[in-house]
């Protein structure tokens, strides 16, 4: 599911979570109360799902698995490995480029405006002009901002200070 999830259209903003991170119960603390059908969703994410169920139930479990992956993703991307994976995507411009001419194609970073799920969609942050943009694609605009959190972009530049662009004087 994890690899399948990442390779699905619209999920390009996500990085792949290491399996050992996903299977370490400590990293999942408290999520069982946040996610419906938690154990089935976790089984689906970790590719051990083995339940015969009707299509409606399967759809519900897949929805819960996507939500669980997103919540774990928010925790993972602030780890050393997660930051490195997101930095690679940032360098490749995987999240898009700032639309302002003055920012000279500065790569953007995904961010949430809230850490609580179902409050707001993901936004894109330009570190050069320090402005926030909506994703161009409606598939990306439907991603929950909580799956990236409010502090990810700040932590990324604290860990990789050389990647922080110089603010423009213009």
PDB file of C-alpha atoms in Angstrom:
ATOM      1  CA  UNK A   1       0.000   0.000   0.000  1.00  0.00           C
ATOM      2  CA  UNK A   2       2.738   2.488   0.944  1.00  0.00           C
ATOM      3  CA  UNK A   3       4.527   2.270  -2.411  1.00  0.00           C
ATOM      4  CA  UNK A   4       1.209   2.009  -4.237  1.00  0.00           C
ATOM      5  CA  UNK A   5      -0.071   5.064  -2.339  1.00  0.00           C
ATOM      6  CA  UNK A   6       3.003   7.162  -3.158  1.00  0.00           C
ATOM      7  CA  UNK A   7       2.887   6.251  -6.847  1.00  0.00           C
ATOM      8  CA  UNK A   8      -0.811   7.167  -7.188  1.00  0.00           C
ATOM      9  CA  UNK A   9      -1.596  10.350  -9.091  1.00  0.00           C
ATOM     10  CA  UNK A  10      -2.065  13.252  -6.707  1.00  0.00           C
ATOM     11  CA  UNK A  11       0.208  11.836  -4.004  1.00  0.00           C
ATOM     12  CA  UNK A  12       3.451  13.278  -5.358  1.00  0.00           C
ATOM     13  CA  UNK A  13       3.801  15.584  -2.348  1.00  0.00           C
ATOM     14  CA  UNK A  14       4.227  12.611  -0.020  1.00  0.00           C
ATOM     15  CA  UNK A  15       7.496  10.788   0.564  1.00  0.00           C
ATOM     16  CA  UNK A  16       7.695   7.077   1.160  1.00  0.00           C
ATOM     17  CA  UNK A  17       7.742   6.233   4.866  1.00  0.00           C
ATOM     18  CA  UNK A  18      10.332   3.616   5.833  1.00  0.00           C
ATOM     19  CA  UNK A  19       8.689   0.319   6.738  1.00  0.00           C
ATOM     20  CA  UNK A  20      10.518   0.066  10.053  1.00  0.00           C
ATOM     21  CA  UNK A  21       9.068   3.470  10.992  1.00  0.00           C
ATOM     22  CA  UNK A  22       5.575   2.325  10.031  1.00  0.00           C
ATOM     23  CA  UNK A  23       5.855  -0.873  12.043  1.00  0.00           C
ATOM     24  CA  UNK A  24       7.286   0.722  15.194  1.00  0.00           C
ATOM     25  CA  UNK A  25       4.290   1.109  17.527  1.00  0.00           C
ATOM     26  CA  UNK A  26       5.888   4.112  19.262  1.00  0.00           C
ATOM     27  CA  UNK A  27       5.581   6.158  16.061  1.00  0.00           C
ATOM     28  CA  UNK A  28       1.859   5.347  15.892  1.00  0.00           C
ATOM     29  CA  UNK A  29       1.032   6.367  19.466  1.00  0.00           C
ATOM     30  CA  UNK A  30      -2.445   7.874  19.748  1.00  0.00           C
ATOM     31  CA  UNK A  31      -3.410   7.332  16.112  1.00  0.00           C
ATOM     32  CA  UNK A  32      -5.729   4.441  16.957  1.00  0.00           C
ATOM     33  CA  UNK A  33      -8.195   7.008  18.331  1.00  0.00           C
ATOM     34  CA  UNK A  34      -7.872   9.221  15.226  1.00  0.00           C
ATOM     35  CA  UNK A  35      -8.443   6.588  12.544  1.00  0.00           C
ATOM     36  CA  UNK A  36     -11.558   4.496  11.977  1.00  0.00           C
ATOM     37  CA  UNK A  37     -10.804   0.771  11.403  1.00  0.00           C
ATOM     38  CA  UNK A  38      -7.297   1.507  12.682  1.00  0.00           C
ATOM     39  CA  UNK A  39      -5.912  -2.048  12.720  1.00  0.00           C
ATOM     40  CA  UNK A  40      -7.281  -2.899   9.270  1.00  0.00           C
ATOM     41  CA  UNK A  41      -5.962   0.427   7.944  1.00  0.00           C
ATOM     42  CA  UNK A  42      -2.527  -0.269   9.426  1.00  0.00           C
ATOM     43  CA  UNK A  43      -2.564  -3.768   7.932  1.00  0.00           C
ATOM     44  CA  UNK A  44      -3.399  -2.272   4.535  1.00  0.00           C
ATOM     45  CA  UNK A  45      -0.627   0.340   4.787  1.00  0.00           C
ATOM     46  CA  UNK A  46       1.943  -2.296   5.789  1.00  0.00           C
ATOM     47  CA  UNK A  47       0.745  -4.762   3.110  1.00  0.00           C
ATOM     48  CA  UNK A  48      -0.457  -7.464   5.513  1.00  0.00           C
ATOM     49  CA  UNK A  49      -4.188  -6.843   4.983  1.00  0.00           C
ATOM     50  CA  UNK A  50      -5.987 -10.170   4.777  1.00  0.00           C
ATOM     51  CA  UNK A  51      -9.701  -9.642   5.293  1.00  0.00           C
ATOM     52  CA  UNK A  52     -12.518 -10.748   3.053  1.00  0.00           C
ATOM     53  CA  UNK A  53     -15.005  -7.886   2.989  1.00  0.00           C
ATOM     54  CA  UNK A  54     -17.524  -6.246   0.687  1.00  0.00           C
ATOM     55  CA  UNK A  55     -16.617  -3.331  -1.559  1.00  0.00           C
ATOM     56  CA  UNK A  56     -18.143  -0.688   0.742  1.00  0.00           C
ATOM     57  CA  UNK A  57     -16.159  -1.917   3.727  1.00  0.00           C
ATOM     58  CA  UNK A  58     -12.996  -2.153   1.628  1.00  0.00           C
ATOM     59  CA  UNK A  59     -13.511   1.439   0.453  1.00  0.00           C
ATOM     60  CA  UNK A  60     -13.922   2.621   4.071  1.00  0.00           C
ATOM     61  CA  UNK A  61     -10.758   0.806   5.121  1.00  0.00           C
ATOM     62  CA  UNK A  62      -8.807   2.250   2.164  1.00  0.00           C
ATOM     63  CA  UNK A  63      -9.990   5.752   3.110  1.00  0.00           C
ATOM     64  CA  UNK A  64      -8.871   5.133   6.709  1.00  0.00           C
ATOM     65  CA  UNK A  65      -5.528   3.787   5.437  1.00  0.00           C
ATOM     66  CA  UNK A  66      -4.942   6.966   3.404  1.00  0.00           C
ATOM     67  CA  UNK A  67      -5.749   9.065   6.480  1.00  0.00           C
ATOM     68  CA  UNK A  68      -3.473   6.950   8.680  1.00  0.00           C
ATOM     69  CA  UNK A  69      -0.637   7.243   6.148  1.00  0.00           C
ATOM     70  CA  UNK A  70      -1.069  11.019   6.098  1.00  0.00           C
ATOM     71  CA  UNK A  71      -0.985  11.311   9.883  1.00  0.00           C
ATOM     72  CA  UNK A  72       2.119   9.121  10.131  1.00  0.00           C
ATOM     73  CA  UNK A  73       3.647  11.104   7.243  1.00  0.00           C
ATOM     74  CA  UNK A  74       3.360  14.341   9.258  1.00  0.00           C
ATOM     75  CA  UNK A  75       5.408  12.712  12.017  1.00  0.00           C
ATOM     76  CA  UNK A  76       7.876  11.033   9.672  1.00  0.00           C
ATOM     77  CA  UNK A  77       8.869  14.103   7.633  1.00  0.00           C
ATOM     78  CA  UNK A  78      10.348  15.782  10.708  1.00  0.00           C
ATOM     79  CA  UNK A  79      12.702  12.833  11.357  1.00  0.00           C
ATOM     80  CA  UNK A  80      16.232  12.820   9.956  1.00  0.00           C
ATOM     81  CA  UNK A  81      15.344  10.335   7.187  1.00  0.00           C
ATOM     82  CA  UNK A  82      12.069  12.050   6.401  1.00  0.00           C
ATOM     83  CA  UNK A  83      13.705  15.470   6.153  1.00  0.00           C
ATOM     84  CA  UNK A  84      16.343  14.053   3.784  1.00  0.00           C
ATOM     85  CA  UNK A  85      13.669  12.545   1.525  1.00  0.00           C
ATOM     86  CA  UNK A  86      11.654  15.749   1.475  1.00  0.00           C
ATOM     87  CA  UNK A  87      14.820  17.783   0.801  1.00  0.00           C
ATOM     88  CA  UNK A  88      15.470  15.626  -2.268  1.00  0.00           C
ATOM     89  CA  UNK A  89      11.937  16.324  -3.513  1.00  0.00           C
ATOM     90  CA  UNK A  90      12.397  20.047  -2.753  1.00  0.00           C
ATOM     91  CA  UNK A  91      15.654  20.186  -4.749  1.00  0.00           C
ATOM     92  CA  UNK A  92      13.900  18.492  -7.697  1.00  0.00           C
ATOM     93  CA  UNK A  93      11.085  21.042  -7.552  1.00  0.00           C
ATOM     94  CA  UNK A  94       8.539  18.266  -6.955  1.00  0.00           C
ATOM     95  CA  UNK A  95       6.179  20.653  -5.161  1.00  0.00           C
ATOM     96  CA  UNK A  96       6.289  23.313  -7.846  1.00  0.00           C
ATOM     97  CA  UNK A  97       8.002  26.677  -8.231  1.00  0.00           C
ATOM     98  CA  UNK A  98       7.040  30.081  -6.925  1.00  0.00           C
ATOM     99  CA  UNK A  99       4.856  31.893  -9.484  1.00  0.00           C
ATOM    100  CA  UNK A 100       6.490  35.259  -8.745  1.00  0.00           C
ATOM    101  CA  UNK A 101       9.069  36.333 -11.331  1.00  0.00           C
ATOM    102  CA  UNK A 102      11.101  38.026  -8.620  1.00  0.00           C
ATOM    103  CA  UNK A 103      11.595  34.638  -6.868  1.00  0.00           C
ATOM    104  CA  UNK A 104      13.344  33.213  -9.956  1.00  0.00           C
ATOM    105  CA  UNK A 105      11.734  29.749  -9.943  1.00  0.00           C
ATOM    106  CA  UNK A 106      12.282  29.164  -6.198  1.00  0.00           C
ATOM    107  CA  UNK A 107      11.086  25.635  -5.298  1.00  0.00           C
ATOM    108  CA  UNK A 108       8.073  25.494  -3.003  1.00  0.00           C
ATOM    109  CA  UNK A 109       7.401  23.335   0.066  1.00  0.00           C
ATOM    110  CA  UNK A 110       4.084  21.824   1.168  1.00  0.00           C
ATOM    111  CA  UNK A 111       2.746  23.028   4.494  1.00  0.00           C
ATOM    112  CA  UNK A 112      -0.335  22.892   6.627  1.00  0.00           C
ATOM    113  CA  UNK A 113      -1.946  25.885   8.257  1.00  0.00           C
ATOM    114  CA  UNK A 114      -3.289  23.617  11.005  1.00  0.00           C
ATOM    115  CA  UNK A 115      -1.978  20.455  12.648  1.00  0.00           C
ATOM    116  CA  UNK A 116      -5.522  19.160  13.141  1.00  0.00           C
ATOM    117  CA  UNK A 117      -6.871  17.002  10.291  1.00  0.00           C
ATOM    118  CA  UNK A 118      -9.876  18.114   8.215  1.00  0.00           C
ATOM    119  CA  UNK A 119      -9.400  21.819   8.958  1.00  0.00           C
ATOM    120  CA  UNK A 120      -7.595  23.045   5.834  1.00  0.00           C
ATOM    121  CA  UNK A 121      -5.974  21.762   2.670  1.00  0.00           C
ATOM    122  CA  UNK A 122      -2.254  21.732   1.949  1.00  0.00           C
ATOM    123  CA  UNK A 123      -0.652  25.004   0.869  1.00  0.00           C
ATOM    124  CA  UNK A 124       2.705  25.703  -0.781  1.00  0.00           C
ATOM    125  CA  UNK A 125       5.295  27.913   0.898  1.00  0.00           C
ATOM    126  CA  UNK A 126       7.953  29.983  -0.855  1.00  0.00           C
ATOM    127  CA  UNK A 127      10.923  30.602   1.421  1.00  0.00           C
ATOM    128  CA  UNK A 128      12.140  33.458  -0.776  1.00  0.00           C
ATOM    129  CA  UNK A 129       9.097  35.745  -0.704  1.00  0.00           C
ATOM    130  CA  UNK A 130       7.669  34.025   2.393  1.00  0.00           C
ATOM    131  CA  UNK A 131       4.252  33.783   0.773  1.00  0.00           C
ATOM    132  CA  UNK A 132       1.776  30.913   0.672  1.00  0.00           C
ATOM    133  CA  UNK A 133       0.128  29.585  -2.486  1.00  0.00           C
ATOM    134  CA  UNK A 134      -2.593  27.143  -3.407  1.00  0.00           C
ATOM    135  CA  UNK A 135      -1.504  24.064  -5.372  1.00  0.00           C
ATOM    136  CA  UNK A 136      -2.237  24.293  -9.103  1.00  0.00           C
ATOM    137  CA  UNK A 137      -3.686  20.788  -9.360  1.00  0.00           C
ATOM    138  CA  UNK A 138      -7.073  20.016  -7.824  1.00  0.00           C
ATOM    139  CA  UNK A 139      -5.687  16.576  -6.869  1.00  0.00           C
ATOM    140  CA  UNK A 140      -3.064  18.273  -4.708  1.00  0.00           C
ATOM    141  CA  UNK A 141      -5.507  20.872  -3.391  1.00  0.00           C
ATOM    142  CA  UNK A 142      -7.565  18.024  -1.880  1.00  0.00           C
ATOM    143  CA  UNK A 143      -4.670  16.859   0.343  1.00  0.00           C
ATOM    144  CA  UNK A 144      -5.097  17.626   4.035  1.00  0.00           C
ATOM    145  CA  UNK A 145      -2.594  20.212   5.270  1.00  0.00           C
ATOM    146  CA  UNK A 146      -2.219  18.333   8.572  1.00  0.00           C
ATOM    147  CA  UNK A 147      -0.309  15.628   6.653  1.00  0.00           C
ATOM    148  CA  UNK A 148       2.595  18.114   6.440  1.00  0.00           C
ATOM    149  CA  UNK A 149       1.995  20.120   9.595  1.00  0.00           C
ATOM    150  CA  UNK A 150       2.651  23.739  10.423  1.00  0.00           C
ATOM    151  CA  UNK A 151       6.322  23.429  11.369  1.00  0.00           C
ATOM    152  CA  UNK A 152       7.799  21.118   8.714  1.00  0.00           C
ATOM    153  CA  UNK A 153       9.168  23.890   6.465  1.00  0.00           C
ATOM    154  CA  UNK A 154      10.792  25.658   9.433  1.00  0.00           C
ATOM    155  CA  UNK A 155      12.429  22.449  10.679  1.00  0.00           C
ATOM    156  CA  UNK A 156      13.688  21.642   7.167  1.00  0.00           C
ATOM    157  CA  UNK A 157      15.534  24.961   6.925  1.00  0.00           C
ATOM    158  CA  UNK A 158      16.910  24.610  10.459  1.00  0.00           C
ATOM    159  CA  UNK A 159      18.419  21.252   9.515  1.00  0.00           C
ATOM    160  CA  UNK A 160      19.518  22.440   6.043  1.00  0.00           C
ATOM    161  CA  UNK A 161      20.319  26.148   6.559  1.00  0.00           C
ATOM    162  CA  UNK A 162      22.327  26.351   3.310  1.00  0.00           C
ATOM    163  CA  UNK A 163      19.099  25.666   1.376  1.00  0.00           C
ATOM    164  CA  UNK A 164      17.369  28.736   2.807  1.00  0.00           C
ATOM    165  CA  UNK A 165      17.222  31.237  -0.064  1.00  0.00           C
ATOM    166  CA  UNK A 166      18.345  34.804   0.398  1.00  0.00           C
ATOM    167  CA  UNK A 167      15.384  37.141   0.667  1.00  0.00           C
ATOM    168  CA  UNK A 168      15.120  39.384  -2.299  1.00  0.00           C
ATOM    169  CA  UNK A 169      15.732  43.099  -1.746  1.00  0.00           C
ATOM    170  CA  UNK A 170      13.474  44.036  -4.646  1.00  0.00           C
TER     171      UNK A 170
END
